[in-house]
Coordinates of C-alpha atoms and ligand atoms in Angstrom, one line a residue:
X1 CA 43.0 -34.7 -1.7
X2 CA 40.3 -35.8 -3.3
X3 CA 41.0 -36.6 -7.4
X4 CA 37.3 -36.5 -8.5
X5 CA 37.3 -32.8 -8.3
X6 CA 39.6 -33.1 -11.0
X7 CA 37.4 -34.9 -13.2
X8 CA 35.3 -32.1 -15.7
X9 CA 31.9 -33.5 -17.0
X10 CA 31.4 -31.7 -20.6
X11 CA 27.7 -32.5 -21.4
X12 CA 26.9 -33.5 -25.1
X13 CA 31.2 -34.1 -26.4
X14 CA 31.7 -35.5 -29.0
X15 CA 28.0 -35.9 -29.6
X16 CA 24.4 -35.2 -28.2
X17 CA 23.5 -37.7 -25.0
X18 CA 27.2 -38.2 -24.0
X19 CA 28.4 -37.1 -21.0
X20 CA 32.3 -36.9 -21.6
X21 CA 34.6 -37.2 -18.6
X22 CA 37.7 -34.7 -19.2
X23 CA 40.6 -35.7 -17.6
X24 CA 42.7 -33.3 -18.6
X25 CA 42.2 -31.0 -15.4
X26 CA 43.9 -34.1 -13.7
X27 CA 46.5 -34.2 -16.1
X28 CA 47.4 -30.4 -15.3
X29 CA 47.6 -31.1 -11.7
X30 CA 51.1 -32.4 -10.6
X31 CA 49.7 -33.2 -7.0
X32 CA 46.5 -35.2 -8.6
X33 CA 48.6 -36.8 -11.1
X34 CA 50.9 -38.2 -8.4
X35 CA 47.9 -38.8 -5.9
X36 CA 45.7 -40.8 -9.1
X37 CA 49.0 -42.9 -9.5
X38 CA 49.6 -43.8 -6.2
X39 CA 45.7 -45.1 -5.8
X40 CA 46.2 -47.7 -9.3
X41 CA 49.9 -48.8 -7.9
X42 CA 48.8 -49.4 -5.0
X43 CA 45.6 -51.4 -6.2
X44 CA 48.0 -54.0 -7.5
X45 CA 49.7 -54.8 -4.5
X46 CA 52.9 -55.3 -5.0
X47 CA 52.6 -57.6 -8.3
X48 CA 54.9 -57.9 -10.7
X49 CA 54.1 -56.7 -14.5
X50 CA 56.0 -56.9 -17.2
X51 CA 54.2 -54.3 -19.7
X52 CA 51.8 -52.2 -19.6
X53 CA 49.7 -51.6 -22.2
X54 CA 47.2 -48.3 -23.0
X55 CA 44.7 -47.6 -24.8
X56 CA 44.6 -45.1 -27.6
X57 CA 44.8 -42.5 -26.9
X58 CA 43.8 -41.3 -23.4
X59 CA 45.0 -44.4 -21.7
X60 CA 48.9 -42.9 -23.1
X61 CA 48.9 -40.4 -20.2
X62 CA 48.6 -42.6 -16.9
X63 CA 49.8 -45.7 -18.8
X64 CA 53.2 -44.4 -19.4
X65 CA 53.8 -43.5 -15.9
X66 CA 52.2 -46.4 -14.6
X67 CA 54.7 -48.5 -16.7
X68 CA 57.6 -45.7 -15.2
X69 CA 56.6 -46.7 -11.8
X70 CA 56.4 -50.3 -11.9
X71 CA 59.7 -50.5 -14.1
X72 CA 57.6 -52.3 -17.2
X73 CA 57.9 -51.6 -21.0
X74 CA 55.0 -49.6 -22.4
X75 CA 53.0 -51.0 -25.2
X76 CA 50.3 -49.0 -27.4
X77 CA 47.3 -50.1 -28.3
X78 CA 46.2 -47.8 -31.5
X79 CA 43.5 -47.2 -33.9
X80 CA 44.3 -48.5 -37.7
X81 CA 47.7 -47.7 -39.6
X82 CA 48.8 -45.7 -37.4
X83 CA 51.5 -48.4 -35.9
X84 CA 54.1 -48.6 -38.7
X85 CA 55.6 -52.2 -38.0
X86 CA 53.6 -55.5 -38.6
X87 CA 50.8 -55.4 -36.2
X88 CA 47.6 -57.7 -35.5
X89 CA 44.3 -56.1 -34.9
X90 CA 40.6 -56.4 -33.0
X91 CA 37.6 -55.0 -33.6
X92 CA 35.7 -53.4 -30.6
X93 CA 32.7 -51.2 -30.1
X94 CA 32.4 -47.9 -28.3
X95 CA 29.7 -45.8 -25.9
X96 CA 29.9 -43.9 -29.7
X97 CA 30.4 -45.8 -32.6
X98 CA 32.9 -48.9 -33.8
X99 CA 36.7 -49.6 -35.0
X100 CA 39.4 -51.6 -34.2
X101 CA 42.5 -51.5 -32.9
X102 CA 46.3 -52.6 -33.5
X103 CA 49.4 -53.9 -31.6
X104 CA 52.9 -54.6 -32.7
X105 CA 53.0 -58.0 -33.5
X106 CA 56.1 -58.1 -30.7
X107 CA 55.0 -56.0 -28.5
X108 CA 54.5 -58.7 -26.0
X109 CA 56.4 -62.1 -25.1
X110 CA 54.5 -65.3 -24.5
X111 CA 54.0 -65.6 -21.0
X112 CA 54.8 -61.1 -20.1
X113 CA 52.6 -60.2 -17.0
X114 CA 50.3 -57.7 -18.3
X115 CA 48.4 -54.5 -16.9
X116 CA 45.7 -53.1 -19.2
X117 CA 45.6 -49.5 -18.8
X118 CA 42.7 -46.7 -20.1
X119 CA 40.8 -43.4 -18.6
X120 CA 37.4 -44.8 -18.7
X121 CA 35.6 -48.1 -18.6
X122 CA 32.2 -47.5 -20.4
X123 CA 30.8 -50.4 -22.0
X124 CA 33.9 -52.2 -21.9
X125 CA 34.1 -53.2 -25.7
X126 CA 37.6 -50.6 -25.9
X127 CA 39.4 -52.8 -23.1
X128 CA 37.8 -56.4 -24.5
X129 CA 39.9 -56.1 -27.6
X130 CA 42.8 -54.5 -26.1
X131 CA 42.7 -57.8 -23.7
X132 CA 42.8 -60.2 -27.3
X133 CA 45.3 -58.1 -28.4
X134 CA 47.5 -59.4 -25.4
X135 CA 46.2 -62.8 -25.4
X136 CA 46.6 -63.5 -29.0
X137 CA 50.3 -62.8 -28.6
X138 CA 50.4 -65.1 -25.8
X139 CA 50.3 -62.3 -22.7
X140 CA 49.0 -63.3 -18.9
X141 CA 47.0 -60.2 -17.7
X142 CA 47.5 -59.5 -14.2
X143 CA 44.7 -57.0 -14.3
X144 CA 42.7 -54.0 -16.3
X145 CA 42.9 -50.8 -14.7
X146 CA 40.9 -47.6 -15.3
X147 CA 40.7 -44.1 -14.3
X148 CA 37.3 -44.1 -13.4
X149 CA 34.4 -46.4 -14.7
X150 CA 31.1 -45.9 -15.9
X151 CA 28.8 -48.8 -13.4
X152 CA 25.5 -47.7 -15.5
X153 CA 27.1 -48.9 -19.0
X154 CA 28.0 -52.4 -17.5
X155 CA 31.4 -52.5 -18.7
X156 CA 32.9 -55.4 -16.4
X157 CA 30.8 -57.7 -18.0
X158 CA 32.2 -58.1 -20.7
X159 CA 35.9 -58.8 -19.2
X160 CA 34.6 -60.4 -16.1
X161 CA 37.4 -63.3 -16.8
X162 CA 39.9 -60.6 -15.6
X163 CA 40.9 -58.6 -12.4
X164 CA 39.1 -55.1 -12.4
X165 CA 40.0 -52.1 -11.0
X166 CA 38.7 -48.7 -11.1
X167 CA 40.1 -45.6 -8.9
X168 CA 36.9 -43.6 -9.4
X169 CA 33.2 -45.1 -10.2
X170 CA 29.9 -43.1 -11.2
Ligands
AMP1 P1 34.1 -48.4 -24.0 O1 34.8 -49.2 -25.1 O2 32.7 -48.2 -24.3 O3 34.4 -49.0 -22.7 O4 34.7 -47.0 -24.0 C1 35.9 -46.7 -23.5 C2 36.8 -45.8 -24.3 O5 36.0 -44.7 -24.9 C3 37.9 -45.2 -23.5 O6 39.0 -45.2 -24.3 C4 37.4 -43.8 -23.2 O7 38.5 -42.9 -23.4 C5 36.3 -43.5 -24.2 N1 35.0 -43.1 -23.5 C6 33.9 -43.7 -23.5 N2 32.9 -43.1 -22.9 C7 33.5 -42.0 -22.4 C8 33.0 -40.9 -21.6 N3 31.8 -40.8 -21.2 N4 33.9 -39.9 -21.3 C9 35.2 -40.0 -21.7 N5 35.7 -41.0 -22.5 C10 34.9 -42.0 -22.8

């Protein structure tokens, strides 16, 4: 079964010149789901992680049952107040536009093995912060894992310090 025919391209979401990659016909499919899981289990061979921890807010759906599979905690990453305990926060830039985002302060232990999980590497700025996040609370990532990633916007680059993966790559 191949899982890129569950990929939807919407040209021009959320704005003019993007071309948005919908996951959600994935997330419908239990026998894509399970086959897209399989592919970024398997692409950590057998190492041991302690969390996970997703991107808001697409990086939820696979991230939680990454974290279900490998028997880790789950830790979000989110966009301002929207965590309600102390948190710490890094600013990033997207494909369209810039914010930052939060962590619970606690969320990880000094020395937790850590998978970075999100749907899309684009220009990597999203899973740059998410990885100071971690560090800044003292967290060893293992490795960043992505749904698919977009080669044209260069997005390793910018966390070429860390293990990469990507199931699908355009
Ligand atoms: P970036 O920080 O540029 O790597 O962007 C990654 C984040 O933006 C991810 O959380 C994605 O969900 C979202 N994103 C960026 N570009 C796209 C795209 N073309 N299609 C779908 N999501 C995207």
């Amino acid at each position: 079964m191949k899982i890129e025919k569950y990929i939807r391209d919407i040209q021009g979401f959320p704005k003019e010149g993007i071309l948005f990659k919908d996951i959600t016909p994935l997330l419908i499919n239990p026998e894509a789901r399970t086959n897209c899981l399989k592919i970024l289990v398997d692409s950590l061979e057998g190492k041991k992680i302690d969390k996970v921890v997703g991107a808001e807010s697409r990086g939820f759906f696979l991230g939680m049952l990454l974290a279900q599979e490998l028997n880790a905690g789950f830790v979000p990453v989110r966009k301002p107040k929207k965590l309600p305990y102390e948190t710490i926060s890094a600013f990033y830039e997207l494909e369209y536009g810039s914010d930052s985002l939060e962590m619970h302060i606690d969320a990880i232990k000094k020395g937790d093995r850590v998978l970075i999980h999100d749907d899309v590497l684009a220009t990597g700025g999203t899973a740059k912060a998410v990885c100071e996040l971690v560090e800044k609370l003292g967290g060893e990532i293992v490795q960043c894992n992505f749904l698919m990633e977009l080669t044209f916007l260069n997005g390793r680059e910018k966390i070429k310090e860390y293990p990469v993966f990507a199931a699908l790559t355009y």
